[in-house]
CSV table of C-alpha atoms and ligand atoms in Angstrom, one decimal:
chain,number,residue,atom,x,y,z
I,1,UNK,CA,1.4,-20.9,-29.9
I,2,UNK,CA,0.6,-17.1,-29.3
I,3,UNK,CA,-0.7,-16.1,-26.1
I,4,UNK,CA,-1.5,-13.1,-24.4
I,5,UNK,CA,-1.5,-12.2,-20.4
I,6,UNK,CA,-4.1,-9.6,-19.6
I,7,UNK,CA,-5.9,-8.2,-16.1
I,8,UNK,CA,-9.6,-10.0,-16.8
I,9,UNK,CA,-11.6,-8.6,-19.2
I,10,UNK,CA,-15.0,-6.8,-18.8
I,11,UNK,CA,-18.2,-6.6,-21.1
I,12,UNK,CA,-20.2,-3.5,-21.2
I,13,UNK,CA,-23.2,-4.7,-22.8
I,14,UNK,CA,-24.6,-8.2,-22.6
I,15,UNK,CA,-28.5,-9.6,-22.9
I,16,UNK,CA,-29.2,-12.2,-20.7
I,17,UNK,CA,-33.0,-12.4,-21.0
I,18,UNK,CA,-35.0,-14.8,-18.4
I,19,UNK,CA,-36.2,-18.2,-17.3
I,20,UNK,CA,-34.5,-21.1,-19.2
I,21,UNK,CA,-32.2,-18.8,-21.7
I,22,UNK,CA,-30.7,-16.8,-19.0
I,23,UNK,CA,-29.7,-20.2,-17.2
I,24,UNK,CA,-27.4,-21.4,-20.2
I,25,UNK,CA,-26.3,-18.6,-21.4
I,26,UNK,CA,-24.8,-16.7,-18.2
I,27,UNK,CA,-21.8,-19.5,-18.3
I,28,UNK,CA,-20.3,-18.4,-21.0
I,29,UNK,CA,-20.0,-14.8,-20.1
I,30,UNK,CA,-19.4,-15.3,-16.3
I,31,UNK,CA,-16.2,-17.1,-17.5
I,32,UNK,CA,-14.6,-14.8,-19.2
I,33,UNK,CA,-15.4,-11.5,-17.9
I,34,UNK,CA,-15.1,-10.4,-14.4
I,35,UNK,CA,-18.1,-7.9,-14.6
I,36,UNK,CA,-20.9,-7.3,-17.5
I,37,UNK,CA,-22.8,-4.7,-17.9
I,38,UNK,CA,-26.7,-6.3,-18.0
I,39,UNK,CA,-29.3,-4.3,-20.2
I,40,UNK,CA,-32.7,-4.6,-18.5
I,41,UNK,CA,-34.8,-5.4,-21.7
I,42,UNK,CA,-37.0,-8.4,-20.9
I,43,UNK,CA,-40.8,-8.9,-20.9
I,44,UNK,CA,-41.5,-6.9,-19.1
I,45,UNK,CA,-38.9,-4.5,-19.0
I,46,UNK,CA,-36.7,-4.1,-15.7
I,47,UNK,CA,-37.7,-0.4,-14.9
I,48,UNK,CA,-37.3,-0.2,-11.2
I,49,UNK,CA,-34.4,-0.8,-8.7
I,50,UNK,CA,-36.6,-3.7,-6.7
I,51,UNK,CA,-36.6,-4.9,-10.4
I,52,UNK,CA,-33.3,-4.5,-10.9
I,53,UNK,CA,-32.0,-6.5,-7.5
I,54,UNK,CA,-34.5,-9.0,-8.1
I,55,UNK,CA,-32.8,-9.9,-11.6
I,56,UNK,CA,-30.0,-9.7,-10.4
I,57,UNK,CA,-30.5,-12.2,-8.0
I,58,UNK,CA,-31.6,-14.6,-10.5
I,59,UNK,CA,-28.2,-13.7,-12.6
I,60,UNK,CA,-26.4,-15.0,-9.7
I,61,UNK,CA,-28.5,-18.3,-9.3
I,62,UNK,CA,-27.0,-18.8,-12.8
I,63,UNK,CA,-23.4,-18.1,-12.4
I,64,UNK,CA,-21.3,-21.3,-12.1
I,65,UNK,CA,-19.8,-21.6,-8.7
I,66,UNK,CA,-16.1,-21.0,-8.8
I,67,UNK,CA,-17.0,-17.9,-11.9
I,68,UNK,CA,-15.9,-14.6,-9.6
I,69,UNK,CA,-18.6,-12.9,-12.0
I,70,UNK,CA,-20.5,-9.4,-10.7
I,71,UNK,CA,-23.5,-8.2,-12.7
I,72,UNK,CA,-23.7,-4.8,-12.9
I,73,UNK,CA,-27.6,-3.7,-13.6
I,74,UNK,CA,-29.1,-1.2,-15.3
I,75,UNK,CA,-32.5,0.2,-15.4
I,76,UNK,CA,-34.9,1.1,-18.5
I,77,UNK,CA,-36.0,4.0,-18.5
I,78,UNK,CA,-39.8,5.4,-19.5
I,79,UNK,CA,-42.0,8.1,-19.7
I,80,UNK,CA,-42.2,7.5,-16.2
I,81,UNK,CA,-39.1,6.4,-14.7
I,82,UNK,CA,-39.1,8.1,-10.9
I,83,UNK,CA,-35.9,10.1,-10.4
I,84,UNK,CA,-35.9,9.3,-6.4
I,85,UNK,CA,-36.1,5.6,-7.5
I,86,UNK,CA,-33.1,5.4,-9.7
I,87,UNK,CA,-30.4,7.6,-7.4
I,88,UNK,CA,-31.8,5.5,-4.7
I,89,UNK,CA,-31.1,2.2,-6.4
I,90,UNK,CA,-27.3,4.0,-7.3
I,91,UNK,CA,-26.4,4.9,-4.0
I,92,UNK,CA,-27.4,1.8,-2.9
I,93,UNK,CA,-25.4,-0.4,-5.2
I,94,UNK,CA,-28.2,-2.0,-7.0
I,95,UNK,CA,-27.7,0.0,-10.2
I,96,UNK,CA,-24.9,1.2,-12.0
I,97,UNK,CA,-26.6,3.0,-15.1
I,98,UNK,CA,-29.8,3.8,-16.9
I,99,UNK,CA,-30.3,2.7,-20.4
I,100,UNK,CA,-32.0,5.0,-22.9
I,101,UNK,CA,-33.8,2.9,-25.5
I,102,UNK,CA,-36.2,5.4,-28.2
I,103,UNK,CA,-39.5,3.6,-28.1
I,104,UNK,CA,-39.9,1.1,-30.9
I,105,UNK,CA,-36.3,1.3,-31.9
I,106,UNK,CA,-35.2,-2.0,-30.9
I,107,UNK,CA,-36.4,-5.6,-29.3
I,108,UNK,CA,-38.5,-5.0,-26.7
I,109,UNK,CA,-38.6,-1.8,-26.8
I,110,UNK,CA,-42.1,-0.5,-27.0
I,111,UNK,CA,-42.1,0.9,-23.2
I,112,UNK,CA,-39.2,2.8,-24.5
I,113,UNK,CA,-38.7,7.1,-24.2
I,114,UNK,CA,-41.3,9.0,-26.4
I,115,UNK,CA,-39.2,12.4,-26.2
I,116,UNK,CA,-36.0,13.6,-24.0
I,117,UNK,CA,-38.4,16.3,-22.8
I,118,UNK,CA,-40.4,13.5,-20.5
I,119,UNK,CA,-37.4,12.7,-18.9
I,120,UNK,CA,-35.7,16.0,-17.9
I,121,UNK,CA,-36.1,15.5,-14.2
I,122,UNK,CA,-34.5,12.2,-14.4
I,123,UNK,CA,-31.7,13.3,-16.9
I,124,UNK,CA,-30.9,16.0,-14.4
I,125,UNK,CA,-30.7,13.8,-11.1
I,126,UNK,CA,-28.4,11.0,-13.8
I,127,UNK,CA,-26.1,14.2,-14.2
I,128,UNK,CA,-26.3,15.3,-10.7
I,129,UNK,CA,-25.4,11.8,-8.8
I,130,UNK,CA,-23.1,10.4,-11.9
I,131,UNK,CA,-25.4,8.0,-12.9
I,132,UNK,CA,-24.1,7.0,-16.4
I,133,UNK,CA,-26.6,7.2,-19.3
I,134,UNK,CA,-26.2,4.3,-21.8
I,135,UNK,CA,-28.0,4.9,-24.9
I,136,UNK,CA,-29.3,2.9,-28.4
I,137,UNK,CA,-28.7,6.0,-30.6
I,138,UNK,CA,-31.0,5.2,-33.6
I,139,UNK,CA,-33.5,7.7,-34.5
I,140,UNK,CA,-36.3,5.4,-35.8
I,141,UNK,CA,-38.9,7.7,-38.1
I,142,UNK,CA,-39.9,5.9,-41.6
I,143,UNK,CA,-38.3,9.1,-43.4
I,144,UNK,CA,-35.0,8.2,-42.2
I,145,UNK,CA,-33.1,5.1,-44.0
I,146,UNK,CA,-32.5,2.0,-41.6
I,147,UNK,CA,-28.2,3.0,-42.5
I,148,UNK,CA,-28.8,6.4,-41.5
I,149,UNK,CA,-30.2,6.3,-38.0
I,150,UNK,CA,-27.4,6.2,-36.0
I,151,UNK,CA,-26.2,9.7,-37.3
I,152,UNK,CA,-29.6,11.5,-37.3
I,153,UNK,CA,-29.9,9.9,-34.0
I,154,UNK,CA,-26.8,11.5,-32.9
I,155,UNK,CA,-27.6,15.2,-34.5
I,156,UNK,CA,-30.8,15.3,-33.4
I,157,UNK,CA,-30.8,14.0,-29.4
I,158,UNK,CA,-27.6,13.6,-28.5
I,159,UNK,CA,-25.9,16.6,-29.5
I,160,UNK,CA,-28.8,18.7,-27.8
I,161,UNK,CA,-29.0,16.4,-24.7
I,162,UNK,CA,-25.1,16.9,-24.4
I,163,UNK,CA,-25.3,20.7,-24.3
I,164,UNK,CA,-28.4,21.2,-21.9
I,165,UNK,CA,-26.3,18.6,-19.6
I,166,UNK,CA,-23.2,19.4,-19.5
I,167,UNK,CA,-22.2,16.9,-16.6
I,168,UNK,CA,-24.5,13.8,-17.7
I,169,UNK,CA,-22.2,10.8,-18.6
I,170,UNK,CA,-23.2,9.2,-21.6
I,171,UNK,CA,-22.3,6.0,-23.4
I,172,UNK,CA,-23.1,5.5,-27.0
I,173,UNK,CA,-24.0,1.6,-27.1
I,174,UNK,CA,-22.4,-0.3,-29.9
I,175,UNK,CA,-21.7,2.3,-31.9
I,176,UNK,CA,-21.9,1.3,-36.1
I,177,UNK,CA,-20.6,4.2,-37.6
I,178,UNK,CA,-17.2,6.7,-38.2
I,179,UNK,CA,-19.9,9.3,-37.4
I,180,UNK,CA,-20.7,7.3,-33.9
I,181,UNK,CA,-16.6,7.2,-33.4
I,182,UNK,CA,-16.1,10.7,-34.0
I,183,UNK,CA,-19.1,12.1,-31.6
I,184,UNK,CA,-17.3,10.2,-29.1
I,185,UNK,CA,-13.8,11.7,-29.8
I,186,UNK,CA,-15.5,15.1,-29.6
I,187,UNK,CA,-16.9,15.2,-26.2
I,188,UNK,CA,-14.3,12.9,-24.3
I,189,UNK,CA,-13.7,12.1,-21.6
I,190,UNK,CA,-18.0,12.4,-20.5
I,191,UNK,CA,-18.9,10.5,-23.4
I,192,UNK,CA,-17.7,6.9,-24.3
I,193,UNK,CA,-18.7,4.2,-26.6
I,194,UNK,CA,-19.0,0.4,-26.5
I,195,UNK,CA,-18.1,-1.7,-29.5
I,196,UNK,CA,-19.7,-5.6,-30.9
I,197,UNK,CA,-17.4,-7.6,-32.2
I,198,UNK,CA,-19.7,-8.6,-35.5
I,199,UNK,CA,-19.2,-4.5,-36.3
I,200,UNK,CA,-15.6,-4.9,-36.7
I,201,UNK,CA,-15.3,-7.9,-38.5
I,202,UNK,CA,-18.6,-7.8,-40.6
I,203,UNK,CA,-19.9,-5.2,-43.9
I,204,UNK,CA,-23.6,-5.3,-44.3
I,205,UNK,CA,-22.7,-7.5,-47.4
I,206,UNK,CA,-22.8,-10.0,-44.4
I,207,UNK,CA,-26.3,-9.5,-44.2
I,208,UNK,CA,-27.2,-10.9,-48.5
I,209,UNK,CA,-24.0,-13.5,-48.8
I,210,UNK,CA,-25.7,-15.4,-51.5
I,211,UNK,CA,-29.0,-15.2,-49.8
I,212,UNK,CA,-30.2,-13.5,-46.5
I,213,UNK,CA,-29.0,-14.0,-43.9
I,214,UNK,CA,-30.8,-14.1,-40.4
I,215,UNK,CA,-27.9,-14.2,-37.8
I,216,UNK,CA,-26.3,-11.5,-39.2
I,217,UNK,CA,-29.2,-9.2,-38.8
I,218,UNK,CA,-28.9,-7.3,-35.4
I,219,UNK,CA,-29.8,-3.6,-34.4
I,220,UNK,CA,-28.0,-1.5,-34.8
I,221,UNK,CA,-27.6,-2.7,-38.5
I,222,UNK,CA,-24.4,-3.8,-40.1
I,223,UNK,CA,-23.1,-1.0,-42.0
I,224,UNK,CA,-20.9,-0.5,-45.2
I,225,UNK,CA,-17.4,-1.3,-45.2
I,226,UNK,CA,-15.9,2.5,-44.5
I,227,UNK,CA,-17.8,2.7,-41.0
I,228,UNK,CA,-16.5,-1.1,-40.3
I,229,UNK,CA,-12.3,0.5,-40.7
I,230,UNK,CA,-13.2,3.5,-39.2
I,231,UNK,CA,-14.7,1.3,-36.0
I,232,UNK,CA,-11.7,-1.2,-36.3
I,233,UNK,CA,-9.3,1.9,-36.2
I,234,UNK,CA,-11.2,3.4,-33.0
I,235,UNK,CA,-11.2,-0.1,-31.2
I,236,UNK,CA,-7.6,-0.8,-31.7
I,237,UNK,CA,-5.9,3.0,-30.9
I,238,UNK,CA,-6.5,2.3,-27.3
I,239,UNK,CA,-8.1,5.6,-26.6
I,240,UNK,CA,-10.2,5.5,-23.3
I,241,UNK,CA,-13.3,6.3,-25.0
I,242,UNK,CA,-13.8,3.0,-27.1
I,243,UNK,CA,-14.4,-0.4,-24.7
I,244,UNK,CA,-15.5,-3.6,-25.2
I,245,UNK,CA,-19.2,-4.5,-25.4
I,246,UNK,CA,-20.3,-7.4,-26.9
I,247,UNK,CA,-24.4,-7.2,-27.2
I,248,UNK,CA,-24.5,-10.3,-27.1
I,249,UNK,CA,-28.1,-11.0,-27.8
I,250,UNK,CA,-29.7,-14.5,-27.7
I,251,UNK,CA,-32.7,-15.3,-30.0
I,252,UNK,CA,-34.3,-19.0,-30.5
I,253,UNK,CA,-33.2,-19.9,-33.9
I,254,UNK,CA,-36.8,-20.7,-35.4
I,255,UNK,CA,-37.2,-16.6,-34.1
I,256,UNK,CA,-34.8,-15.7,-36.1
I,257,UNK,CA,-34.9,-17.9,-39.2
I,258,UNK,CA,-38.6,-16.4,-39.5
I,259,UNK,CA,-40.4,-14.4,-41.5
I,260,UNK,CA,-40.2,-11.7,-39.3
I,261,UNK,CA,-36.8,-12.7,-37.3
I,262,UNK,CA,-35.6,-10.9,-34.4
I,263,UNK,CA,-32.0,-8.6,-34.4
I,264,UNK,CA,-29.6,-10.0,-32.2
I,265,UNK,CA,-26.3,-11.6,-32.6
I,266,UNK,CA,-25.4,-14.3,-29.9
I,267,UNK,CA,-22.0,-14.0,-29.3
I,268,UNK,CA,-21.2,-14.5,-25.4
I,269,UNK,CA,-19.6,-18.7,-26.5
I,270,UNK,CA,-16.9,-16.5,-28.8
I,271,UNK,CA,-16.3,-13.2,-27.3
I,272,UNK,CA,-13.1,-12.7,-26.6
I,273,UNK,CA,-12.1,-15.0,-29.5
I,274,UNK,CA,-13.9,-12.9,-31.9
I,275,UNK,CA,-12.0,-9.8,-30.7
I,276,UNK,CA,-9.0,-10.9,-30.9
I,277,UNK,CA,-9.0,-12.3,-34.5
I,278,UNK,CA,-9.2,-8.7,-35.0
I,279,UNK,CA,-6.7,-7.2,-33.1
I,280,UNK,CA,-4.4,-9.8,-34.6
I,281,UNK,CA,-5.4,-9.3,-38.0
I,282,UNK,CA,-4.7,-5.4,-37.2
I,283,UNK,CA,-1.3,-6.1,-35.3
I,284,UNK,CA,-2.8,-4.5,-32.6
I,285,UNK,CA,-2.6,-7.2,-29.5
I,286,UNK,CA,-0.7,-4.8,-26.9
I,287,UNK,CA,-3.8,-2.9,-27.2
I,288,UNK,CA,-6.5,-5.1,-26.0
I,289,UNK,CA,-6.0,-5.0,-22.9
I,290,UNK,CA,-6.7,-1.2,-22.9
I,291,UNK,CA,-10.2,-2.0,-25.3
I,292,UNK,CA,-11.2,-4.8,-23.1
I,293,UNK,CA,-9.9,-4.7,-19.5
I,294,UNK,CA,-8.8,-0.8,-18.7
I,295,UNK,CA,-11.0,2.1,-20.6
I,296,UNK,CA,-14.3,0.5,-19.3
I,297,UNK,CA,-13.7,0.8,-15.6
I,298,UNK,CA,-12.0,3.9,-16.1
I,299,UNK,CA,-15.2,5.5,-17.7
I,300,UNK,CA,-17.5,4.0,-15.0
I,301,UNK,CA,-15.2,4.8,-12.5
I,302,UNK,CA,-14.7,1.3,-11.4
I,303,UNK,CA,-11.4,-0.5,-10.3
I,304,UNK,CA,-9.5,-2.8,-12.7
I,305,UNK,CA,-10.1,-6.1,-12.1
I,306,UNK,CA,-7.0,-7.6,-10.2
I,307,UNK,CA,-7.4,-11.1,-11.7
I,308,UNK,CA,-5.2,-12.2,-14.9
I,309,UNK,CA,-5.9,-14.6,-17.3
I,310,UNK,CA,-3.6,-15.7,-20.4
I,311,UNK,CA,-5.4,-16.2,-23.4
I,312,UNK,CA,-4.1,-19.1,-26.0
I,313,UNK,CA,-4.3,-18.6,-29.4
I,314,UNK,CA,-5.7,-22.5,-29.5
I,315,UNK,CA,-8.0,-23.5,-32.0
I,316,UNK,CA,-11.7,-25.1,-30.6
I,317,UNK,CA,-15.1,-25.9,-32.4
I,318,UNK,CA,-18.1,-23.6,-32.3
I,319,UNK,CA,-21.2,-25.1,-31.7
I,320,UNK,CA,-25.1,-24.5,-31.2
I,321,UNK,CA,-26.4,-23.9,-27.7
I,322,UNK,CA,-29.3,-26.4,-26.9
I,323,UNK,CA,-32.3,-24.9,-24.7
I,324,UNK,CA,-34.0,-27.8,-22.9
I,325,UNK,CA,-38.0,-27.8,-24.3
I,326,UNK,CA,-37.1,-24.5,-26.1
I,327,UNK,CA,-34.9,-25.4,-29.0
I,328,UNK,CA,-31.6,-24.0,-29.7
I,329,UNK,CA,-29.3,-21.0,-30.3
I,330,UNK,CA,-27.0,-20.6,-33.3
I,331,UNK,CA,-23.9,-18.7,-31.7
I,332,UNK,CA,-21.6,-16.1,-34.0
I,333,UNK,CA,-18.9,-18.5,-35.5
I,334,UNK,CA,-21.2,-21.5,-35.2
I,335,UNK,CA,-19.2,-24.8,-37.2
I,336,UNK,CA,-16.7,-23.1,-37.4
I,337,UNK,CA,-12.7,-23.7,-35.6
I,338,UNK,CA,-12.5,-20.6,-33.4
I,339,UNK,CA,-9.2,-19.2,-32.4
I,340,UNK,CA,-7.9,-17.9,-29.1
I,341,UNK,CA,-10.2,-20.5,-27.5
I,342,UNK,CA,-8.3,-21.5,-24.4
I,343,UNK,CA,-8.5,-18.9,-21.5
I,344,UNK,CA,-6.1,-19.6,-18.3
I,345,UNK,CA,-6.4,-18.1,-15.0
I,346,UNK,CA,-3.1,-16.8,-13.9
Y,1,DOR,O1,-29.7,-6.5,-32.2
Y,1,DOR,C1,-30.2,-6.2,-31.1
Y,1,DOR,N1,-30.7,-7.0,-30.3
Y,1,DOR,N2,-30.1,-4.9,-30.8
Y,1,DOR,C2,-30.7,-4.4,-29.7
Y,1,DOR,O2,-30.6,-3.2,-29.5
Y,1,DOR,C3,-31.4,-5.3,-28.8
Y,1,DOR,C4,-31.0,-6.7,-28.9
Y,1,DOR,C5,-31.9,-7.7,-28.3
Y,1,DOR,O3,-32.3,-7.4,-27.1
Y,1,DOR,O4,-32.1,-8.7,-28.9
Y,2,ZN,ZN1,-28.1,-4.4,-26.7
């Protein structure tokens, strides 16, 4: 049976969310990854550092005992985020980053940034004190097709946010597109991109496979086949500005099979199994451990993590996630056998 022996693994981008969901979902993540970035999304948003430490506490509460698991938080930002606040919370060790959602471009979003030009002050202190800004790069206007935002978003805020900051560390968040991959390649080693695992293994086919199809329906949205090799390519080359980030995002499953369902794909129970199907299937194993465990700490500045684990190429059933007096969760892979299922630590 294959197995692999890496330093422990990392995830840049996770959703938590609150209350009963945050309790059985933290688990899974906790035991595989040694640190997660946590984006601060919830009702209502996490927009403060006192906010920020107070989630994080209940993060903890969550974590299973023996997991060795350090959230790393971030703040959203708003119209009226307060500098001061934010490189407080940083030097402090409450924060690690500032996430830059576009009002109304995503879940929960609707406290989001109206325009780049309300958050100058705070863009300069980020840029100033190192303070990494992680952004959803969609430019959401109904003139601009749902496939084309992630470009447009690119040409028309990032590029100009790049150039009036030329120190400001930015990481494109799961990043959909040969366009995202190549605006990261161009402005290395300040800017950096995470990568979900349902972008490298799924088209946007995936989304109409004989009917539609709810789980598959997250935001960014899948795109056509070209964009999915071009993200596989970046992924697996190793280069330091591609990392793992999963986005895992869990939704109830009567919120998503809905009328109006919710984008998000819940993929913290399969993670690392769904990313290495496709560095196997790409001959590419020797890299992981660059995609997954080094280039992420590297970008933030951030040790390795010391701790190994071997992963075993061991085949294990997929299954839902119950929510006591909620309902339940329809993980990525669900009834399906999942490879690489057994993780030991070395
Ligand atoms: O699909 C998504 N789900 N994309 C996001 O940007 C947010 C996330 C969520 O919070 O559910
Ligand atoms: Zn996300």
């Amino acid at each position: 049976m294959r197995t692999l022996t890496i330093r422990r693994p990392d995830d840049w981008h996770v959703h938590f969310r609150d209350g009963a969901v945050l309790k059985q979902v933290v688990p899974f993540t906790a035991r595989q990854f040694g640190r997660a970035i946590v984006m601060p999304n919830l009702t209502p948003p996490v927009v403060t550092s006192a906010m920020a430490a107070a989630y994080r506490e209940r993060i903890m509460a969550a974590c299973p005992a023996d997991a060795n698991f350090t959230p790393l938080m971030t703040c959203y930002l708003t119209d009226g985020t307060e500098p001061e606040d934010l490189v407080a919370g940083h030097r402090d060790g409450i924060v690690t980053a500032a996430k830059l959602y576009p009002a109304h471009a995503t879940t929960n979003s609707a406290f989001g940034v109206t325009s780049m030009e309300r958050i100058e002050a705070v863009l300069g202190a980020m840029a100033e004190h190192g303070i990494p800004l992680l952004v959803h790069g969609e430019l959401v206007r109904d003139d601009i097709d749902i496939f084309d935002r992630e470009k447009a978003f690119i040409d028309a805020v990032l590029e100009p946010t790049l150039a009036r900051f030329p120190r400001l560390k930015v990481v494109m968040e799961h990043i959909t597109t040969a366009d995202g991959a190549a605006f990261v390649r161009r402005h290395r080693p300040r800017v950096a991109a995470t990568i979900t695992p349902q972008h490298l293994i799924y088209n946007r086919n995936a989304l109409f496979q004989g009917g539609i199809r709810p789980h598959m329906y997250c935001l960014p949205i899948l795109k056509r086949e070209t964009h999915r090799q071009a993200l596989r390519a970046a992924a697996t080359s190793g280069e330091g500005g591609f990392f793992l980030g999963t986005d895992t995002a869990p939704h109830l499953r009567h919120l998503k099979e809905n009328a109006c369902g919710c984008a998000g794909v819940f993929s913290a129970p399969v993670a690392l199994q769904a990313y290495l199907r496709v560095f196997a299937e790409d001959d590419a194993l020797d890299r992981f451990e660059a995609f997954a465990s080094l280039n992420g700490p590297a970008f933030y500045g951030l040790p390795a993590n010391e701790e190994r684990i071997t992963l075993v190429d061991r085949a294990a059933a997929c299954e839902a996630l119950a929510i006591p007096g909620e309902g339940e969760i329809l993980p990525l892979f669900v009834g399906e056998e999942v490879g690489w299922s057994e993780i030991r630590r070395v």
